Coordinates of C-alpha atoms in Angstrom, one line a residue:
M282 CA 79.6 71.4 44.9
P283 CA 82.9 70.4 46.4
S284 CA 84.5 73.0 48.7
Y285 CA 87.1 75.7 46.7
E286 CA 90.3 73.6 48.6
Q287 CA 88.7 70.2 47.8
L288 CA 88.7 71.2 44.2
G289 CA 91.9 72.6 44.4
E290 CA 93.7 69.6 45.4
L291 CA 92.2 67.8 42.7
L292 CA 93.2 70.7 39.8
D293 CA 96.8 70.3 40.7
Q294 CA 98.3 71.7 37.3
A295 CA 100.9 69.2 36.8
T296 CA 98.1 66.1 37.0
T297 CA 95.2 67.5 35.2
A298 CA 93.9 67.7 31.5
L299 CA 90.9 69.6 29.7
L300 CA 88.9 67.9 27.2
T301 CA 86.6 69.5 25.0
V302 CA 84.1 67.4 23.6
E303 CA 82.9 67.9 19.8
C304 CA 83.3 71.3 19.9
Q305 CA 83.5 71.7 16.3
Q306 CA 81.8 74.0 14.0
G307 CA 79.1 71.7 12.3
V308 CA 78.2 70.9 15.5
V309 CA 78.0 74.0 17.3
G310 CA 78.9 76.4 15.0
P311 CA 76.4 78.7 12.8
D312 CA 76.0 76.4 10.4
S313 CA 75.6 73.4 12.5
A314 CA 74.2 69.9 11.5
L315 CA 72.5 70.0 14.7
P316 CA 70.8 73.6 15.1
E317 CA 69.0 72.9 18.5
L318 CA 72.1 72.3 20.1
A319 CA 74.0 75.2 18.5
R320 CA 71.4 77.2 19.5
E321 CA 71.2 76.0 23.7
A322 CA 74.8 75.8 23.5
R323 CA 75.8 79.7 22.6
A324 CA 72.6 80.9 24.6
S325 CA 73.4 78.8 27.6
G326 CA 76.8 80.0 27.8
A327 CA 78.6 76.9 27.8
L328 CA 80.6 77.7 24.9
T329 CA 81.8 80.7 25.9
N330 CA 82.5 79.2 29.1
V331 CA 84.0 76.2 27.6
A332 CA 86.5 79.0 25.6
R333 CA 87.6 80.7 29.0
L334 CA 88.3 77.0 30.6
V335 CA 90.4 76.4 27.5
A336 CA 92.3 80.0 27.6
A337 CA 93.0 79.4 31.0
A338 CA 94.0 76.0 30.9
H339 CA 96.7 77.6 28.1
D340 CA 97.7 80.5 30.4
S341 CA 98.8 77.4 33.7
G342 CA 100.4 75.2 31.4
I343 CA 97.5 72.9 31.7
Q344 CA 97.4 70.1 28.9
V345 CA 94.1 70.4 26.5
I346 CA 92.5 68.1 24.1
H347 CA 90.0 68.5 21.3
A348 CA 87.6 65.6 20.8
I349 CA 86.3 65.6 17.5
A350 CA 83.5 64.0 15.7
E351 CA 84.1 62.9 12.1
R352 CA 83.3 61.0 9.0
R353 CA 85.0 60.0 5.8
P354 CA 83.3 61.0 2.6
D355 CA 82.8 57.1 1.7
G356 CA 81.2 56.4 5.0
R357 CA 84.1 53.5 5.8
G358 CA 84.7 52.8 9.5
A359 CA 81.6 54.8 10.5
G360 CA 78.9 52.3 12.3
R361 CA 75.2 51.7 11.8
N362 CA 74.5 50.0 15.0
A363 CA 72.4 53.0 16.1
R364 CA 69.7 55.4 15.2
L365 CA 71.8 58.6 16.0
F366 CA 74.4 57.1 13.5
R367 CA 71.8 56.6 10.4
A368 CA 70.3 59.7 11.1
A369 CA 73.4 61.4 11.0
E370 CA 74.0 60.3 7.7
R371 CA 70.5 62.3 6.6
L372 CA 71.7 65.7 8.0
P373 CA 72.2 68.2 5.8
V374 CA 75.7 69.4 7.4
Q375 CA 78.3 66.1 7.0
Q376 CA 81.3 65.9 9.8
L377 CA 83.5 65.3 7.0
A378 CA 86.9 65.0 7.3
G379 CA 89.1 68.2 6.0
T380 CA 86.3 70.2 6.5
T381 CA 85.1 73.4 8.2
A382 CA 82.7 71.3 9.9
V383 CA 85.7 69.3 12.3
R384 CA 87.1 72.2 13.2
V385 CA 87.0 73.5 16.7
A386 CA 84.3 76.5 16.7
A387 CA 84.7 80.0 17.9
P388 CA 85.8 81.7 20.1
I389 CA 87.9 78.6 21.5
E390 CA 91.4 79.0 20.1
V391 CA 93.5 75.8 19.3
A392 CA 97.4 76.3 20.9
E393 CA 100.0 74.6 18.9
E394 CA 100.6 72.8 22.3
D395 CA 96.8 70.9 22.1
F396 CA 95.8 67.7 21.1
V397 CA 92.9 67.2 18.5
V398 CA 91.9 63.8 18.5
R399 CA 89.6 62.9 15.8
R400 CA 87.3 59.6 15.7
L401 CA 85.3 58.3 13.2
H402 CA 83.2 56.1 15.0
G403 CA 81.7 55.5 17.7
L404 CA 79.8 57.5 20.6
S405 CA 82.8 58.2 23.0
P406 CA 85.9 60.8 22.5
L407 CA 88.0 58.0 25.3
A408 CA 86.9 54.4 23.9
G409 CA 88.4 53.7 20.8
T410 CA 90.6 56.7 20.1
D411 CA 94.2 58.3 21.5
V412 CA 93.0 60.2 24.3
D413 CA 93.2 57.8 27.0
A414 CA 97.2 57.2 26.1
L415 CA 98.2 60.7 25.6
L416 CA 96.7 61.4 29.0
R417 CA 98.4 58.9 30.5
N418 CA 102.0 60.1 28.7
V419 CA 101.2 63.5 29.8
G420 CA 100.7 62.2 33.3
C421 CA 97.2 63.0 33.9
R422 CA 94.9 62.3 36.9
T423 CA 92.0 64.7 36.5
L424 CA 89.7 65.6 33.5
I425 CA 88.1 68.2 32.9
V426 CA 85.0 67.6 30.7
T427 CA 83.7 70.1 28.5
G428 CA 81.4 70.8 25.7
V429 CA 78.1 68.7 24.3
S430 CA 76.1 67.1 24.3
A431 CA 74.7 66.1 27.6
N432 CA 72.7 63.6 26.0
V433 CA 75.7 61.6 24.8
A434 CA 79.0 62.1 24.6
I435 CA 79.5 64.2 27.6
P436 CA 78.2 61.3 30.1
N437 CA 80.1 58.9 27.7
A438 CA 83.4 61.0 28.5
V439 CA 82.7 60.7 32.0
F440 CA 82.1 57.2 32.2
D441 CA 84.7 56.3 30.6
A442 CA 87.3 58.3 32.2
V443 CA 86.5 57.1 35.3
N444 CA 86.3 53.1 34.2
R445 CA 89.8 54.3 33.3
G446 CA 90.5 55.6 36.9
Y447 CA 90.7 59.1 36.2
T448 CA 89.1 61.5 38.5
A449 CA 86.4 63.7 35.7
V450 CA 85.1 67.5 36.9
V451 CA 82.5 68.5 34.8
P452 CA 82.2 71.9 35.1
A453 CA 78.5 72.2 35.1
D454 CA 78.1 75.7 33.1
A455 CA 80.4 74.1 30.5
I456 CA 78.1 71.6 28.9
A457 CA 75.1 71.7 26.8
G458 CA 72.3 69.5 25.7
V459 CA 68.8 69.4 24.1
P460 CA 66.5 70.3 25.7
S461 CA 67.4 72.7 28.2
E462 CA 65.5 71.2 30.9
Y463 CA 67.7 68.3 30.5
T464 CA 71.5 69.1 31.1
P465 CA 70.8 70.3 34.5
A466 CA 68.5 67.1 35.4
M467 CA 71.4 64.5 33.5
I468 CA 74.1 66.4 35.9
R469 CA 72.4 65.9 39.4
H470 CA 70.8 62.5 38.5
T471 CA 73.8 61.0 37.0
L472 CA 76.5 63.0 36.6
A473 CA 76.8 64.4 39.9
L474 CA 77.2 60.4 40.8
V475 CA 80.3 59.6 39.7
A476 CA 82.1 63.3 38.9
T477 CA 83.0 66.0 40.7
V478 CA 80.3 68.8 39.3
A479 CA 81.6 72.6 40.2
T480 CA 81.2 75.7 37.9
T481 CA 83.5 77.4 34.9
D482 CA 84.5 80.0 37.8
E483 CA 85.0 77.9 40.3
V484 CA 87.8 75.7 37.9
L485 CA 88.9 79.2 36.7
A486 CA 89.8 80.3 40.5
C487 CA 91.6 77.0 41.3
F488 CA 93.8 77.8 37.9
E489 CA 94.2 81.3 38.8
R490 CA 96.0 80.4 42.4
Q491 CA 98.2 78.0 40.8
R492 CA 99.0 80.0 37.7
G493 CA 102.6 80.8 39.6
G494 CA 103.6 76.9 39.7
V495 CA 105.9 75.3 37.5
R496 CA 104.2 74.5 34.0
R497 CA 104.3 71.4 32.2
G498 CA 106.6 71.4 28.9

């Protein structure tokens, strides 16, 4: 874990943004297409911690981006070049554009100043979406990555962020995957090699310390 001073330097509110990944009702909500993942996200406290980080980011003037994965009812534009995509087509709950499945799930709150970025294809919240351009336009240099899953979308987001020149920070208790023991292994053996790993409380403490500063307009 980084020292408080090191983490505080990375999390300058003027150059930090918070990304929530696929924290949508059809993924982590009560009627999830992936009930095992939804249970883990809630039982582990990860979803609650994402909500805590989002609320603190709102209070601190830190930009929040919610990355949503969705499909058109006709499937147009969606990939079929991976087993995951083909399996998703057969799930009882579909992440269809315009439905409740693709709304950000409680207890996370979406503020007027947040960006909600939706993608119809691929595995990454950054590749082929507006996220990178939006981050650059708000002056982001450090990206806090939260959400699901530690199996696929979270490592994709971290790798793509690093490849695009951002410093990635991963609050280890604000991401989830399945099975439960996979997430700490992924963090230790993969994400820790390319991202700064912290806890939700450590990130919140840095936000609190800077809260009296100038907010991004």
